[in-house]
Amino acid sequence: MMAVLLILNLVLVHRLSTMSGSCTGSHLDVLSSLPQSDEGKAEWIRILNQQQELHKKEIDRWQDVLRWISKLVSEVHVNLEKLQKSSIYQTTKTQDSWESTTFDKTEL
């Protein structure tokens, strides 16, 4: 049993080492294919700036959504506290407990 585990471990180590070796080579190929001219660099800078602006807008939008959700959760919390303190809730709670004690469903 130990021999099988050892062999499987060796196979996994070999696969991981070949995968990591192939990844670093492909990244070098991509980097070498980037344009080296001033015009190409300017285009990349423009694209990266545009991507940064879109990312900032998306973060701002998510922050707005989180603020809105937080506000709603606070409102729900306040309303639940009010409901708990109200006499309607207390009456309903008392009535429910009275009904459960006067009528036992197991007697049917």
CSV table of C-alpha atoms in Angstrom, one decimal:
chain,number,residue,atom,x,y,z
A,1,MET,CA,0.0,0.0,0.0
A,2,MET,CA,2.8,2.4,0.9
A,3,ALA,CA,4.5,1.6,-2.4
A,4,VAL,CA,1.4,2.6,-4.4
A,5,LEU,CA,1.2,5.9,-2.4
A,6,LEU,CA,4.9,6.6,-3.0
A,7,ILE,CA,4.5,6.0,-6.8
A,8,LEU,CA,1.4,8.2,-7.0
A,9,ASN,CA,3.2,11.0,-5.1
A,10,LEU,CA,6.2,10.8,-7.5
A,11,VAL,CA,3.8,11.0,-10.5
A,12,LEU,CA,2.1,14.1,-9.0
A,13,VAL,CA,5.4,15.8,-8.3
A,14,HIS,CA,6.5,15.1,-11.9
A,15,ARG,CA,3.3,16.5,-13.3
A,16,LEU,CA,3.5,19.6,-11.1
A,17,SER,CA,7.1,20.2,-12.1
A,18,THR,CA,6.3,19.9,-15.9
A,19,MET,CA,3.2,22.1,-15.5
A,20,SER,CA,5.2,24.9,-13.7
A,21,GLY,CA,7.9,24.7,-16.3
A,22,SER,CA,5.4,25.0,-19.2
A,23,CYS,CA,3.7,28.0,-17.5
A,24,THR,CA,6.8,30.1,-17.1
A,25,GLY,CA,7.7,29.5,-20.8
A,26,SER,CA,4.3,30.6,-22.0
A,27,HIS,CA,4.5,33.8,-20.0
A,28,LEU,CA,7.8,34.6,-21.5
A,29,ASP,CA,6.4,34.1,-25.0
A,30,VAL,CA,3.5,36.5,-24.2
A,31,LEU,CA,5.9,39.1,-22.8
A,32,SER,CA,8.2,38.9,-25.8
A,33,SER,CA,5.3,39.4,-28.2
A,34,LEU,CA,4.3,42.7,-26.7
A,35,PRO,CA,4.9,45.7,-28.9
A,36,GLN,CA,8.3,47.4,-28.3
A,37,SER,CA,7.6,50.6,-30.2
A,38,ASP,CA,6.6,53.8,-28.5
A,39,GLU,CA,3.2,53.7,-30.3
A,40,GLY,CA,2.6,50.2,-28.9
A,41,LYS,CA,3.6,51.2,-25.4
A,42,ALA,CA,1.3,54.2,-25.5
A,43,GLU,CA,-1.6,51.9,-26.6
A,44,TRP,CA,-0.9,49.6,-23.7
A,45,ILE,CA,-0.8,52.5,-21.3
A,46,ARG,CA,-4.1,53.7,-22.7
A,47,ILE,CA,-5.7,50.3,-22.3
A,48,LEU,CA,-4.4,49.9,-18.8
A,49,ASN,CA,-5.7,53.3,-17.8
A,50,GLN,CA,-9.1,52.5,-19.2
A,51,GLN,CA,-9.1,49.2,-17.3
A,52,GLN,CA,-8.2,51.0,-14.1
A,53,GLU,CA,-11.1,53.5,-14.6
A,54,LEU,CA,-13.6,50.7,-15.2
A,55,HIS,CA,-12.3,48.9,-12.1
A,56,LYS,CA,-12.7,52.0,-10.0
A,57,LYS,CA,-16.3,52.5,-11.3
A,58,GLU,CA,-17.1,48.9,-10.4
A,59,ILE,CA,-15.7,49.3,-6.9
A,60,ASP,CA,-17.7,52.4,-6.4
A,61,ARG,CA,-20.8,50.7,-7.6
A,62,TRP,CA,-20.3,47.8,-5.2
A,63,GLN,CA,-19.7,50.2,-2.3
A,64,ASP,CA,-23.0,51.9,-3.1
A,65,VAL,CA,-24.7,48.5,-3.1
A,66,LEU,CA,-23.2,47.5,0.2
A,67,ARG,CA,-24.2,50.8,1.8
A,68,TRP,CA,-27.8,50.3,0.5
A,69,ILE,CA,-27.9,46.8,1.9
A,70,SER,CA,-26.5,47.9,5.2
A,71,LYS,CA,-29.2,50.6,5.4
A,72,LEU,CA,-31.9,48.0,4.6
A,73,VAL,CA,-30.6,45.6,7.2
A,74,SER,CA,-30.6,48.4,9.8
A,75,GLU,CA,-34.2,49.3,8.9
A,76,VAL,CA,-35.3,45.7,9.2
A,77,HIS,CA,-33.6,45.5,12.6
A,78,VAL,CA,-35.4,48.6,13.8
A,79,ASN,CA,-38.7,47.4,12.5
A,80,LEU,CA,-38.3,44.0,14.1
A,81,GLU,CA,-37.5,45.6,17.4
A,82,LYS,CA,-40.6,47.8,17.1
A,83,LEU,CA,-42.7,44.8,16.2
A,84,GLN,CA,-41.4,42.9,19.2
A,85,LYS,CA,-42.3,45.7,21.5
A,86,SER,CA,-45.7,46.4,20.1
A,87,SER,CA,-48.8,45.1,21.7
A,88,ILE,CA,-50.0,43.4,18.5
A,89,TYR,CA,-47.0,41.1,18.7
A,90,GLN,CA,-47.5,40.5,22.4
A,91,THR,CA,-51.2,39.8,21.9
A,92,THR,CA,-50.5,37.4,19.1
A,93,LYS,CA,-47.8,35.7,21.1
A,94,THR,CA,-50.1,35.3,24.1
A,95,GLN,CA,-52.9,34.1,21.9
A,96,ASP,CA,-50.7,31.5,20.2
A,97,SER,CA,-49.5,30.1,23.5
A,98,TRP,CA,-53.1,30.0,24.8
A,99,GLU,CA,-54.2,28.1,21.7
A,100,SER,CA,-51.4,25.6,22.0
A,101,THR,CA,-52.3,24.8,25.6
A,102,THR,CA,-56.1,24.5,25.0
A,103,PHE,CA,-55.9,22.3,21.9
A,104,ASP,CA,-53.6,19.3,21.7
A,105,LYS,CA,-53.3,17.9,18.2
A,106,THR,CA,-52.3,14.5,19.5
A,107,GLU,CA,-55.7,13.9,21.0
A,108,LEU,CA,-57.2,13.4,17.6
